Coordinates of C-alpha atoms in Angstrom, one line a residue:
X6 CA 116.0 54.8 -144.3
X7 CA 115.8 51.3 -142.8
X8 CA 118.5 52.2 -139.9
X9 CA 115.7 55.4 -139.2
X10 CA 112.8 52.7 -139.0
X11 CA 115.0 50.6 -136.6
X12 CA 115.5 53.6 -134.2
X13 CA 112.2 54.3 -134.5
X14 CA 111.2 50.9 -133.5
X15 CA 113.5 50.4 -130.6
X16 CA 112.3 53.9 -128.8
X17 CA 109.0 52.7 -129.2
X18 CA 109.8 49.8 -127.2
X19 CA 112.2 51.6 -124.5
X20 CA 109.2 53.1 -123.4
X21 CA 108.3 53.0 -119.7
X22 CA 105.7 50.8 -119.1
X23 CA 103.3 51.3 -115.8
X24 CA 104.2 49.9 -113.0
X25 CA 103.3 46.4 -111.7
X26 CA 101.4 45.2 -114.8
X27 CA 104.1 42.7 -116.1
X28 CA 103.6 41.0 -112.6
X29 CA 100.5 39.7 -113.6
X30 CA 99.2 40.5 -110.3
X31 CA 95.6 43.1 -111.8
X32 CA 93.8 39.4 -112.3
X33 CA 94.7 37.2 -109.4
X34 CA 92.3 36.9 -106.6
X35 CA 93.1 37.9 -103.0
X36 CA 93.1 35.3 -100.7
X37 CA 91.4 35.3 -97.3
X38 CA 93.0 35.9 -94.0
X39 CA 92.0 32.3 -93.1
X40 CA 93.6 30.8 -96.8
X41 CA 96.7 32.8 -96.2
X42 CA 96.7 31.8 -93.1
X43 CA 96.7 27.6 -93.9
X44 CA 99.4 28.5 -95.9
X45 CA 101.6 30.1 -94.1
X46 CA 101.7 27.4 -91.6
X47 CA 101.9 24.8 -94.2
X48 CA 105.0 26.5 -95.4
X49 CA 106.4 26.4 -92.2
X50 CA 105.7 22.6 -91.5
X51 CA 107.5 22.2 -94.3
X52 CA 110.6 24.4 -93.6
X53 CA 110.4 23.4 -89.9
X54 CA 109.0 20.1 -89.4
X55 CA 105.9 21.0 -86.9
X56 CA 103.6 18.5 -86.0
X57 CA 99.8 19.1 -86.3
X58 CA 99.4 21.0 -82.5
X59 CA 102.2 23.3 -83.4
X60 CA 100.9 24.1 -87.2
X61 CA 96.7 24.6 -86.0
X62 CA 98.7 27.2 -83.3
X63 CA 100.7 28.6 -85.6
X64 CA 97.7 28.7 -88.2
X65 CA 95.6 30.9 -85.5
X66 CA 98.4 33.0 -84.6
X67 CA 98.5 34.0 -88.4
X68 CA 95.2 34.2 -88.8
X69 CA 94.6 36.6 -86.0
X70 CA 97.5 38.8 -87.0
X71 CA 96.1 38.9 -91.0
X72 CA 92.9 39.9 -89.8
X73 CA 94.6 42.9 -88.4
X74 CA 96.0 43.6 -91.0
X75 CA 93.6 43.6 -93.3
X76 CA 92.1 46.5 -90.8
X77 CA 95.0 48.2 -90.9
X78 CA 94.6 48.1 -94.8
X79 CA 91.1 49.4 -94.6
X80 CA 92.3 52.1 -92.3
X81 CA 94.9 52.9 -94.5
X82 CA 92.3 53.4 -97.2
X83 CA 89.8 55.3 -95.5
X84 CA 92.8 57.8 -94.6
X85 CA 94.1 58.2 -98.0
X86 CA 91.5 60.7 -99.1
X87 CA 92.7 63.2 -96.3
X88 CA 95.3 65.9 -96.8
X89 CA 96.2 65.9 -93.0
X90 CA 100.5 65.1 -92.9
X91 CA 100.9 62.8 -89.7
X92 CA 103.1 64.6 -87.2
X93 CA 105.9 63.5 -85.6
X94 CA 104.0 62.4 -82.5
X95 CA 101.2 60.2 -83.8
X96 CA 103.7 58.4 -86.6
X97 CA 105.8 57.5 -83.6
X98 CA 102.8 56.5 -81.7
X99 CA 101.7 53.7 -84.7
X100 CA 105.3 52.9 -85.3
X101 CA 106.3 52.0 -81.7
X102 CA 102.5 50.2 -81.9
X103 CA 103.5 48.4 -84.4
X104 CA 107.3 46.8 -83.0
X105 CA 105.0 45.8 -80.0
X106 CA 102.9 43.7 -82.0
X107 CA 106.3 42.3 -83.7
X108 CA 107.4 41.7 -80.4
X109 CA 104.3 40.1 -79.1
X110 CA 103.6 37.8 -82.8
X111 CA 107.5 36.9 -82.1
X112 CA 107.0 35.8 -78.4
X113 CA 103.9 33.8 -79.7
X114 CA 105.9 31.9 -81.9
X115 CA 108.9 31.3 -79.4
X116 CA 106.1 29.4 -76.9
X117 CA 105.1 27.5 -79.5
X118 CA 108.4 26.4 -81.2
X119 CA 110.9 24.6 -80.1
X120 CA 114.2 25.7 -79.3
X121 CA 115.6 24.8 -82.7
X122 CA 112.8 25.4 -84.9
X123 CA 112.5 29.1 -83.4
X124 CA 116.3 29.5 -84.4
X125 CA 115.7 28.4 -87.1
X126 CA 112.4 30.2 -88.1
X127 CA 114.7 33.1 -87.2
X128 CA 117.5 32.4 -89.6
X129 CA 114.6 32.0 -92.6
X130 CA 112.9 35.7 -91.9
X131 CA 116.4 37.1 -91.6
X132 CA 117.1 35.6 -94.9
X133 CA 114.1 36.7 -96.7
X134 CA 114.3 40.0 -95.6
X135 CA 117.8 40.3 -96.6
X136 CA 116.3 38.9 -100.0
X137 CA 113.7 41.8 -100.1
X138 CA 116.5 44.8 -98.8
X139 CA 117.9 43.7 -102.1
X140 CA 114.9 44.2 -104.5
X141 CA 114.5 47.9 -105.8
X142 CA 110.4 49.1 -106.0
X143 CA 109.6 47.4 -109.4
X144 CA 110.6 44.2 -107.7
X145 CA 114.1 43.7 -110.0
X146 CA 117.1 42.5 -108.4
X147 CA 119.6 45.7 -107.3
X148 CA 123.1 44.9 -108.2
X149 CA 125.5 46.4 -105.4
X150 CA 128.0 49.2 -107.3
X151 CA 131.3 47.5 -107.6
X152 CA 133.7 50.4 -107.3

C-alpha cells in the first residue's frame, strides 16, 4: 500500500510542466531598446576596456540595431495570424537581408574598435554562441553522446 502511494506520488511529479515557467521570465519587465542598449555597452566596457567615445558609439550602434529589431518583432507578430508558408524566394530574400545587416553591425564595430578589442569582441561572440549551440530549447545544458 505505501509503495502504491509512493508511485503514485512520484508520477505525479514526473509530469511535464509548460514550457518556460520555471525561468521566471512571465513577471519581469522588458526593457527598452535604449536600457538594453546602456547595457550592452556597459558590458562591453567592461569585457573590453572602451573609453567613453568608443562606449556612447557603441551604445548608438546598439540602440539603432534594437530598434530594428523590435520592428522586426512586431512584424513577426502581425504575420503570425496568416496561413501563407513563406516560399523559397522571399525566406531567402530576408535571410540574405539579414547577414547584410550582420555584416554591416560587424563593420560598425570594427571602425570603432581597436585592433585588439575587435579580436577580442570576436573571440567573446564566438564563445557565447558556442555556449548557446550547446543549450537544447528549454534552455538545459545538452551533454554530447559519449559512444
Amino acid at each position: 500500500m505505501a509503495l502504491c502511494a509512493l508511485l503514485i506520488g512520484l508520477g505525479a511529479s514526473a509530469q511535464h510542466r509548460p514550457h518556460h515557467t520555471d525561468r521566471g521570465n512571465e513577471n519581469r519587465t522588458e526593457l527598452t531598446p535604449q536600457q538594453r542598449a546602456t547595457l550592452q555597452s556597459k558590458r562591453m566596457t567592461l569585457a573590453l576596456g572602451l573609453d567613453q567615445q568608443q562606449q556612447d558609439q557603441i551604445a548608438a550602434l546598439l540602440k539603432t540595431r534594437l530598434d530594428e529589431r523590435m520592428e522586426w518583432k512586431a512584424r513577426q507578430k502581425s504575420e503570425a495570424g496568416s496561413t501563407e508558408q513563406k516560399d523559397g524566394a522571399s525566406r531567402y530574400v530576408a535571410l540574405n537581408d539579414r547577414l547584410d545587416r550582420e555584416i554591416a553591425f560587424q563593420e560598425n564595430i570594427k571602425a570603432i574598435l581597436s585592433d585588439s578589442q575587435f579580436e577580442q569582441w570576436r573571440s567573446l561572440r564566438e564563445d557565447k554562441m558556442k555556449g548557446r549551440k550547446n543549450r537544447s530549447r528549454d534552455g538545459r545544458r545538452q551533454h554530447a553522446r559519449q559512444e
